PDB file of C-alpha atoms and ligand atoms in Angstrom:
ATOM      1  CA  MET A   1       3.728  -2.150  29.705  1.00  0.00           C
ATOM      2  CA  ASP A   2       5.755   0.001  32.221  1.00  0.00           C
ATOM      3  CA  ARG A   3       6.220  -1.056  35.745  1.00  0.00           C
ATOM      4  CA  ARG A   4       2.853   0.613  36.637  1.00  0.00           C
ATOM      5  CA  GLU A   5       0.793  -1.340  33.897  1.00  0.00           C
ATOM      6  CA  ILE A   6       2.699  -4.835  34.793  1.00  0.00           C
ATOM      7  CA  ALA A   7       1.563  -4.215  38.752  1.00  0.00           C
ATOM      8  CA  ALA A   8      -2.097  -3.522  37.378  1.00  0.00           C
ATOM      9  CA  LEU A   9      -1.931  -6.461  35.466  1.00  0.00           C
ATOM     10  CA  LEU A  10      -0.563  -8.569  38.521  1.00  0.00           C
ATOM     11  CA  ALA A  11      -3.095  -7.513  40.192  1.00  0.00           C
ATOM     12  CA  TYR A  12      -5.757  -8.560  37.824  1.00  0.00           C
ATOM     13  CA  ILE A  13      -4.467 -12.010  37.627  1.00  0.00           C
ATOM     14  CA  GLY A  14      -4.388 -12.178  41.887  1.00  0.00           C
ATOM     15  CA  ARG A  15      -7.956 -11.648  41.223  1.00  0.00           C
ATOM     16  CA  LEU A  16      -8.500 -14.550  38.834  1.00  0.00           C
ATOM     17  CA  ASP A  17      -5.939 -16.587  40.748  1.00  0.00           C
ATOM     18  CA  PRO A  18      -4.842 -15.849  44.606  1.00  0.00           C
ATOM     19  CA  ARG A  19      -1.998 -18.401  44.137  1.00  0.00           C
ATOM     20  CA  SER A  20      -0.098 -15.638  42.246  1.00  0.00           C
ATOM     21  CA  ILE A  21      -0.551 -13.335  45.015  1.00  0.00           C
ATOM     22  CA  ARG A  22       3.111 -12.877  46.890  1.00  0.00           C
ATOM     23  CA  ILE A  23       2.747 -11.312  50.485  1.00  0.00           C
ATOM     24  CA  ASP A  24       6.384 -11.305  51.047  1.00  0.00           C
ATOM     25  CA  GLU A  25       7.463  -8.190  49.774  1.00  0.00           C
ATOM     26  CA  GLY A  26      10.946  -8.867  48.083  1.00  0.00           C
ATOM     27  CA  GLU A  27       9.045 -11.779  46.199  1.00  0.00           C
ATOM     28  CA  ALA A  28       6.526  -9.592  45.067  1.00  0.00           C
ATOM     29  CA  ARG A  29       9.425  -6.853  43.680  1.00  0.00           C
ATOM     30  CA  ASP A  30      10.952  -9.936  42.032  1.00  0.00           C
ATOM     31  CA  GLN A  31       7.820 -10.964  40.686  1.00  0.00           C
ATOM     32  CA  LEU A  32       7.253  -7.381  39.517  1.00  0.00           C
ATOM     33  CA  ALA A  33      10.392  -7.181  38.063  1.00  0.00           C
ATOM     34  CA  GLN A  34      10.920 -10.202  36.234  1.00  0.00           C
ATOM     35  CA  TRP A  35       7.437 -10.239  34.294  1.00  0.00           C
ATOM     36  CA  HIS A  36       8.219  -6.158  33.723  1.00  0.00           C
ATOM     37  CA  GLU A  37      11.858  -8.005  31.991  1.00  0.00           C
ATOM     38  CA  LEU A  38       9.657 -10.042  30.285  1.00  0.00           C
ATOM     39  CA  LEU A  39       6.745  -7.960  28.885  1.00  0.00           C
ATOM     40  CA  GLY A  40       8.326  -4.476  28.733  1.00  0.00           C
ATOM     41  CA  ASP A  41       7.785  -4.777  24.865  1.00  0.00           C
ATOM     42  CA  VAL A  42       4.094  -5.853  25.360  1.00  0.00           C
ATOM     43  CA  PRO A  43       1.599  -3.284  25.162  1.00  0.00           C
ATOM     44  CA  MET A  44      -1.160  -3.187  27.742  1.00  0.00           C
ATOM     45  CA  ALA A  45      -3.912  -2.758  25.306  1.00  0.00           C
ATOM     46  CA  THR A  46      -4.076  -1.135  22.215  1.00  0.00           C
ATOM     47  CA  SER A  47      -7.168   0.216  20.178  1.00  0.00           C
ATOM     48  CA  HIS A  48      -7.366  -2.648  17.986  1.00  0.00           C
ATOM     49  CA  GLY A  49      -8.349  -5.332  20.046  1.00  0.00           C
ATOM     50  CA  TRP A  50      -5.310  -6.331  22.091  1.00  0.00           C
ATOM     51  CA  ASP A  51      -5.334  -6.071  25.659  1.00  0.00           C
ATOM     52  CA  ALA A  52      -2.936  -8.415  28.152  1.00  0.00           C
ATOM     53  CA  ARG A  53      -5.836  -9.077  31.048  1.00  0.00           C
ATOM     54  CA  VAL A  54      -7.852 -10.906  28.087  1.00  0.00           C
ATOM     55  CA  ALA A  55      -5.165 -12.803  27.385  1.00  0.00           C
ATOM     56  CA  ALA A  56      -4.555 -13.756  31.302  1.00  0.00           C
ATOM     57  CA  ARG A  57      -8.543 -14.502  31.474  1.00  0.00           C
ATOM     58  CA  GLN A  58      -8.326 -16.801  28.434  1.00  0.00           C
ATOM     59  CA  HIS A  59      -5.019 -18.874  29.984  1.00  0.00           C
ATOM     60  CA  TYR A  60      -7.423 -19.421  33.046  1.00  0.00           C
ATOM     61  CA  ARG A  61     -10.484 -20.248  31.359  1.00  0.00           C
ATOM     62  CA  ALA A  62      -8.657 -22.738  29.381  1.00  0.00           C
ATOM     63  CA  SER A  63      -6.031 -23.857  31.973  1.00  0.00           C
ATOM     64  CA  PRO A  64      -5.509 -24.937  35.819  1.00  0.00           C
ATOM     65  CA  TYR A  65      -2.125 -24.070  36.037  1.00  0.00           C
ATOM     66  CA  GLN A  66      -0.570 -20.726  37.295  1.00  0.00           C
ATOM     67  CA  ILE A  67      -0.048 -17.986  34.352  1.00  0.00           C
ATOM     68  CA  GLN A  68       3.376 -17.527  33.207  1.00  0.00           C
ATOM     69  CA  PRO A  69       4.544 -14.606  31.159  1.00  0.00           C
ATOM     70  CA  ALA A  70       4.893 -16.885  28.343  1.00  0.00           C
ATOM     71  CA  ASP A  71       0.838 -17.420  28.196  1.00  0.00           C
ATOM     72  CA  VAL A  72       0.786 -13.589  27.543  1.00  0.00           C
ATOM     73  CA  VAL A  73       3.673 -13.201  25.498  1.00  0.00           C
ATOM     74  CA  ARG A  74       2.387 -16.336  22.860  1.00  0.00           C
ATOM     75  CA  PRO A  75      -1.184 -14.320  22.316  1.00  0.00           C
ATOM     76  CA  TRP A  76       0.220 -11.121  21.754  1.00  0.00           C
ATOM     77  CA  GLU A  77       2.982 -12.791  19.027  1.00  0.00           C
ATOM     78  CA  SER A  78       0.147 -14.600  17.074  1.00  0.00           C
ATOM     79  CA  TYR A  79      -1.957 -11.468  17.451  1.00  0.00           C
ATOM     80  CA  ARG A  80       0.961  -9.415  15.596  1.00  0.00           C
ATOM     81  CA  ARG A  81       1.077 -12.368  13.164  1.00  0.00           C
ATOM     82  CA  ASN A  82      -2.070 -12.592  12.174  1.00  0.00           C
ATOM     83  CA  ARG A  83      -2.683  -8.506  11.479  1.00  0.00           C
ATOM     84  CA  LEU A  84       0.366  -9.063   9.453  1.00  0.00           C
ATOM     85  CA  ALA A  85      -1.110 -11.569   7.815  1.00  0.00           C
ATOM     86  CA  LEU A  86      -4.286  -9.276   6.688  1.00  0.00           C
ATOM     87  CA  HIS A  87      -2.080  -6.501   5.980  1.00  0.00           C
ATOM     88  CA  SER A  88      -1.150  -5.912   1.915  1.00  0.00           C
ATOM     89  CA  ASP A  89       1.236  -2.669   2.019  1.00  0.00           C
ATOM     90  CA  PRO A  90      -0.604   0.469   0.882  1.00  0.00           C
ATOM     91  CA  THR A  91       1.737   2.599  -1.987  1.00  0.00           C
ATOM     92  CA  PRO A  92       3.875   4.718   0.068  1.00  0.00           C
ATOM     93  CA  SER A  93       3.063   8.678  -0.331  1.00  0.00           C
ATOM     94  CA  ALA A  94       7.055   8.880  -0.260  1.00  0.00           C
ATOM     95  CA  ASP A  95       8.576   9.845  -3.229  1.00  0.00           C
ATOM     96  CA  PRO A  96       9.540   6.504  -5.291  1.00  0.00           C
ATOM     97  CA  ASP A  97      12.680   7.493  -6.248  1.00  0.00           C
ATOM     98  CA  ASP A  98      13.690   8.379  -2.618  1.00  0.00           C
ATOM     99  CA  GLN A  99      14.479   4.787  -1.968  1.00  0.00           C
ATOM    100  CA  PRO A 100      15.417   5.381   1.400  1.00  0.00           C
ATOM    101  CA  ALA A 101      12.383   7.173   2.454  1.00  0.00           C
ATOM    102  CA  TRP A 102      10.268   4.713   0.862  1.00  0.00           C
ATOM    103  CA  THR A 103      11.319   1.773   2.500  1.00  0.00           C
ATOM    104  CA  ALA A 104      10.978   3.621   5.960  1.00  0.00           C
ATOM    105  CA  GLU A 105       7.628   4.223   5.129  1.00  0.00           C
ATOM    106  CA  LEU A 106       6.689   1.068   4.557  1.00  0.00           C
ATOM    107  CA  VAL A 107       8.677  -0.105   7.475  1.00  0.00           C
ATOM    108  CA  SER A 108       6.602   1.767   9.842  1.00  0.00           C
ATOM    109  CA  THR A 109       3.436   1.215   8.381  1.00  0.00           C
ATOM    110  CA  ARG A 110       3.981  -2.441   9.333  1.00  0.00           C
ATOM    111  CA  ARG A 111       5.367  -1.856  12.735  1.00  0.00           C
ATOM    112  CA  ALA A 112       2.343   0.619  13.690  1.00  0.00           C
ATOM    113  CA  VAL A 113       0.040  -2.397  12.423  1.00  0.00           C
ATOM    114  CA  ALA A 114       2.245  -4.832  13.814  1.00  0.00           C
ATOM    115  CA  ALA A 115       1.949  -3.187  17.187  1.00  0.00           C
ATOM    116  CA  GLY A 116      -1.823  -2.627  16.814  1.00  0.00           C
ATOM    117  CA  ILE A 117      -1.365   1.031  16.568  1.00  0.00           C
ATOM    118  CA  ALA A 118      -2.668   1.180  12.980  1.00  0.00           C
ATOM    119  CA  GLN A 119      -5.568  -0.975  11.385  1.00  0.00           C
ATOM    120  CA  PRO A 120      -4.037  -3.653   8.854  1.00  0.00           C
ATOM    121  CA  ALA A 121      -4.749  -2.103   5.025  1.00  0.00           C
ATOM    122  CA  GLN A 122      -6.809  -4.863   3.220  1.00  0.00           C
ATOM    123  CA  ALA A 123      -5.861  -5.504  -0.632  1.00  0.00           C
ATOM    124  CA  ARG A 124      -6.317  -2.575  -2.654  1.00  0.00           C
ATOM    125  CA  ALA A 125      -8.948  -3.979  -5.220  1.00  0.00           C
ATOM    126  CA  ILE A 126     -11.368  -4.338  -2.476  1.00  0.00           C
ATOM    127  CA  THR A 127     -10.945  -1.548  -0.463  1.00  0.00           C
ATOM    128  CA  SER A 128      -9.967   1.437  -2.574  1.00  0.00           C
ATOM    129  CA  SER A 129     -13.538   2.719  -3.555  1.00  0.00           C
ATOM    130  CA  GLN A 130     -14.491   2.789  -0.115  1.00  0.00           C
ATOM    131  CA  GLU A 131     -11.184   4.145   1.877  1.00  0.00           C
ATOM    132  CA  GLY A 132      -9.796   6.480  -0.963  1.00  0.00           C
ATOM    133  CA  ILE A 133      -6.394   6.585  -1.650  1.00  0.00           C
ATOM    134  CA  ASN A 134      -3.369   8.516   0.649  1.00  0.00           C
ATOM    135  CA  PRO A 135      -4.184  12.571  -0.014  1.00  0.00           C
ATOM    136  CA  ARG A 136      -0.849  12.982  -0.106  1.00  0.00           C
ATOM    137  CA  LEU A 137      -0.474  10.062  -2.464  1.00  0.00           C
ATOM    138  CA  GLN A 138      -3.270  11.628  -4.380  1.00  0.00           C
ATOM    139  CA  ALA A 139      -1.504  15.197  -4.372  1.00  0.00           C
ATOM    140  CA  ARG A 140       1.793  13.320  -5.814  1.00  0.00           C
ATOM    141  CA  LEU A 141      -0.543  11.540  -8.951  1.00  0.00           C
ATOM    142  CA  ASP A 142      -2.299  14.709  -9.225  1.00  0.00           C
ATOM    143  CA  GLN A 143       1.143  16.736 -10.167  1.00  0.00           C
ATOM    144  CA  ILE A 144       2.451  13.813 -12.445  1.00  0.00           C
ATOM    145  CA  GLY A 145      -0.994  12.839 -13.913  1.00  0.00           C
ATOM    146  CA  SER A 146       0.687   9.824 -15.630  1.00  0.00           C
ATOM    147  CA  CYS A 147       2.976   6.807 -14.433  1.00  0.00           C
ATOM    148  CA  ILE A 148       5.643   8.635 -16.720  1.00  0.00           C
ATOM    149  CA  PRO A 149       7.311  11.390 -14.665  1.00  0.00           C
ATOM    150  CA  PRO A 150       7.215  14.652 -16.585  1.00  0.00           C
ATOM    151  CA  ALA A 151      11.157  15.112 -17.191  1.00  0.00           C
ATOM    152  CA  ALA A 152      11.144  11.709 -18.529  1.00  0.00           C
ATOM    153  CA  ARG A 153       8.282  12.154 -20.818  1.00  0.00           C
ATOM    154  CA  ALA A 154       9.924  15.419 -21.725  1.00  0.00           C
ATOM    155  CA  ALA A 155      12.954  13.695 -22.549  1.00  0.00           C
ATOM    156  CA  LEU A 156      11.234  10.827 -24.639  1.00  0.00           C
ATOM    157  CA  ALA A 157       9.471  13.244 -26.581  1.00  0.00           C
ATOM    158  CA  PRO A 158      12.004  13.481 -29.542  1.00  0.00           C
ATOM    159  CA  PHE A 159      12.083   9.578 -29.444  1.00  0.00           C
ATOM    160  CA  ARG A 160       8.030   9.379 -30.267  1.00  0.00           C
ATOM    161  CA  PRO A 161       7.396  13.026 -32.122  1.00  0.00           C
ATOM    162  CA  ALA A 162       3.748  11.293 -33.595  1.00  0.00           C
ATOM    163  CA  LEU A 163       2.748  10.505 -29.843  1.00  0.00           C
ATOM    164  CA  ALA A 164       4.235  14.137 -28.532  1.00  0.00           C
ATOM    165  CA  ALA A 165       2.512  15.955 -30.978  1.00  0.00           C
ATOM    166  CA  ARG A 166      -0.392  13.364 -30.075  1.00  0.00           C
ATOM    167  CA  GLU A 167      -0.521  14.439 -26.496  1.00  0.00           C
ATOM    168  CA  ALA A 168       0.547  18.474 -27.097  1.00  0.00           C
ATOM    169  CA  ALA A 169      -2.571  18.172 -29.241  1.00  0.00           C
ATOM    170  CA  VAL A 170      -4.709  16.661 -26.717  1.00  0.00           C
ATOM    171  CA  ALA A 171      -3.779  19.321 -24.220  1.00  0.00           C
ATOM    172  CA  GLN A 172      -5.134  22.066 -26.306  1.00  0.00           C
ATOM    173  CA  GLY A 173      -8.396  20.707 -26.760  1.00  0.00           C
ATOM    174  CA  LEU A 174      -7.456  20.140 -30.556  1.00  0.00           C
ATOM    175  CA  PRO A 175      -9.187  17.052 -32.010  1.00  0.00           C
ATOM    176  CA  ASP A 176      -6.894  13.832 -31.664  1.00  0.00           C
ATOM    177  CA  ALA A 177      -6.402  12.163 -34.990  1.00  0.00           C
ATOM    178  CA  LEU A 178      -5.113   9.144 -33.344  1.00  0.00           C
ATOM    179  CA  SER A 179      -8.406   8.253 -32.124  1.00  0.00           C
ATOM    180  CA  VAL A 180      -9.776   7.332 -35.550  1.00  0.00           C
ATOM    181  CA  ARG A 181      -8.355   5.091 -38.618  1.00  0.00           C
ATOM    182  CA  CYS A 182      -6.652   7.105 -41.434  1.00  0.00           C
ATOM    183  CA  GLU A 183      -8.495   6.407 -44.486  1.00  0.00           C
ATOM    184  CA  TRP A 184      -5.499   7.385 -46.217  1.00  0.00           C
ATOM    185  CA  CYS A 185      -2.901   5.193 -44.934  1.00  0.00           C
ATOM    186  CA  LEU A 186      -4.844   2.411 -43.221  1.00  0.00           C
ATOM    187  CA  ALA A 187      -2.953   3.411 -39.756  1.00  0.00           C
ATOM    188  CA  PRO A 188      -5.236   1.886 -36.979  1.00  0.00           C
ATOM    189  CA  VAL A 189      -6.663   3.522 -34.024  1.00  0.00           C
ATOM    190  CA  GLY A 190      -3.670   4.537 -31.626  1.00  0.00           C
ATOM    191  CA  GLU A 191      -1.100   4.166 -34.101  1.00  0.00           C
ATOM    192  CA  PRO A 192       0.799   7.250 -36.124  1.00  0.00           C
ATOM    193  CA  CYS A 193       0.268   7.663 -39.777  1.00  0.00           C
ATOM    194  CA  ARG A 194       3.091   6.278 -41.811  1.00  0.00           C
ATOM    195  CA  ARG A 195       4.947   6.637 -45.318  1.00  0.00           C
ATOM    196  CA  ARG A 196       5.641   3.547 -47.358  1.00  0.00           C
ATOM    197  CA  ARG A 197       9.049   3.602 -49.121  1.00  0.00           C
ATOM    198  CA  ILE A 198       8.817   1.423 -52.428  1.00  0.00           C
ATOM    199  CA  GLY A 199      11.521   0.097 -53.624  1.00  0.00           C
ATOM    200  CA  PRO A 200      12.715  -0.220 -57.179  1.00  0.00           C
ATOM    201  CA  ASN A 201      10.802  -3.639 -57.905  1.00  0.00           C
ATOM    202  CA  ASP A 202       7.348  -2.008 -56.559  1.00  0.00           C
ATOM    203  CA  GLY A 203       7.331  -3.672 -53.261  1.00  0.00           C
ATOM    204  CA  VAL A 204       7.202  -1.793 -50.131  1.00  0.00           C
ATOM    205  CA  ARG A 205      10.888  -1.851 -48.918  1.00  0.00           C
ATOM    206  CA  ALA A 206       9.887   0.254 -45.626  1.00  0.00           C
ATOM    207  CA  ILE A 207       7.197   1.670 -43.761  1.00  0.00           C
ATOM    208  CA  THR A 208       8.241   5.033 -41.793  1.00  0.00           C
ATOM    209  CA  PRO A 209       5.887   6.788 -38.999  1.00  0.00           C
ATOM    210  CA  ARG A 210       4.836  10.575 -39.561  1.00  0.00           C
ATOM    211  CA  THR A 211       5.170  12.976 -36.942  1.00  0.00           C
ATOM    212  CA  THR A 212       1.942  14.760 -38.534  1.00  0.00           C
ATOM    213  CA  PRO A 213      -1.045  12.780 -39.510  1.00  0.00           C
ATOM    214  CA  HIS A 214      -2.569  12.588 -42.912  1.00  0.00           C
ATOM    215  CA  PRO A 215      -4.924  16.071 -43.311  1.00  0.00           C
ATOM    216  CA  GLY A 216      -7.855  13.626 -43.952  1.00  0.00           C
ATOM    217  CA  ARG A 217      -7.526  12.059 -40.528  1.00  0.00           C
ATOM    218  CA  LEU A 218      -7.477  15.241 -38.730  1.00  0.00           C
ATOM    219  CA  ASP A 219     -10.667  16.273 -40.400  1.00  0.00           C
ATOM    220  CA  LEU A 220     -12.233  13.161 -39.676  1.00  0.00           C
ATOM    221  CA  ALA A 221     -11.490  13.400 -35.955  1.00  0.00           C
ATOM    222  CA  ALA A 222     -12.621  16.527 -35.446  1.00  0.00           C
ATOM    223  CA  GLN A 223     -15.910  15.399 -37.181  1.00  0.00           C
ATOM    224  CA  GLN A 224     -16.162  12.530 -35.056  1.00  0.00           C
ATOM    225  CA  ALA A 225     -15.876  14.758 -31.824  1.00  0.00           C
ATOM    226  CA  GLN A 226     -18.193  17.455 -32.650  1.00  0.00           C
ATOM    227  CA  GLN A 227     -20.742  14.100 -33.337  1.00  0.00           C
ATOM    228  CA  PRO A 228     -19.776  11.954 -30.660  1.00  0.00           C
ATOM    229  CA  ALA A 229     -23.392  10.252 -30.600  1.00  0.00           C
ATOM    230  CA  LEU A 230     -22.822   9.544 -34.637  1.00  0.00           C
ATOM    231  CA  ALA A 231     -19.520   8.437 -34.548  1.00  0.00           C
TER     232      ALA A 231
HETATM  233 ZN1  LIG B   1      -2.328   8.484 -42.394  1.00  0.00          ZN
END
């Protein structure tokens, strides 16, 4: 509250409790300076439920004593606490690799909620379907399309050739061989085909994944893609 708002609040309090009115000009100035010093960081009203006049009225509804600045500060602090307790940090729209920007966005959102400028963001699981997602964050998700950034995905490709080949096939609209079980090497759904290396004693010595699926598996996937209802 600036001095003008403090003066308005004191005028309102004077109507509720004439004892608080200072007739002497010097005393009135001191009272104004004291309240301004103690309530300078408390807003007069926010668009989300806080009003210093309501706090003053509540004081006189419940107490026979003259109001003190603390009687406004205390409700304001509990208003802030309640709002922060309701708030669950939404995912910032900043680049997660930009740590200062990410932190700054979290902090500024919390400050806005505490100060009554913004509404608390409720738990995502409850409200995500109603409020939708932050449009700037959605744009970032659309651009990346995965929790693995494109650059990291490209760097990893040599180490996961079968999965990289699968992603490439799906991107080109080709049948996804890994969506069916391989009848040849019995690789389950989602796992690449494999090659067994037989040791001298007829035992299986090692299983190495193949980069390309067995041809029969590709045919089977293509059949299933054409007849999804029968699959
Ligand atoms: Zn196979």
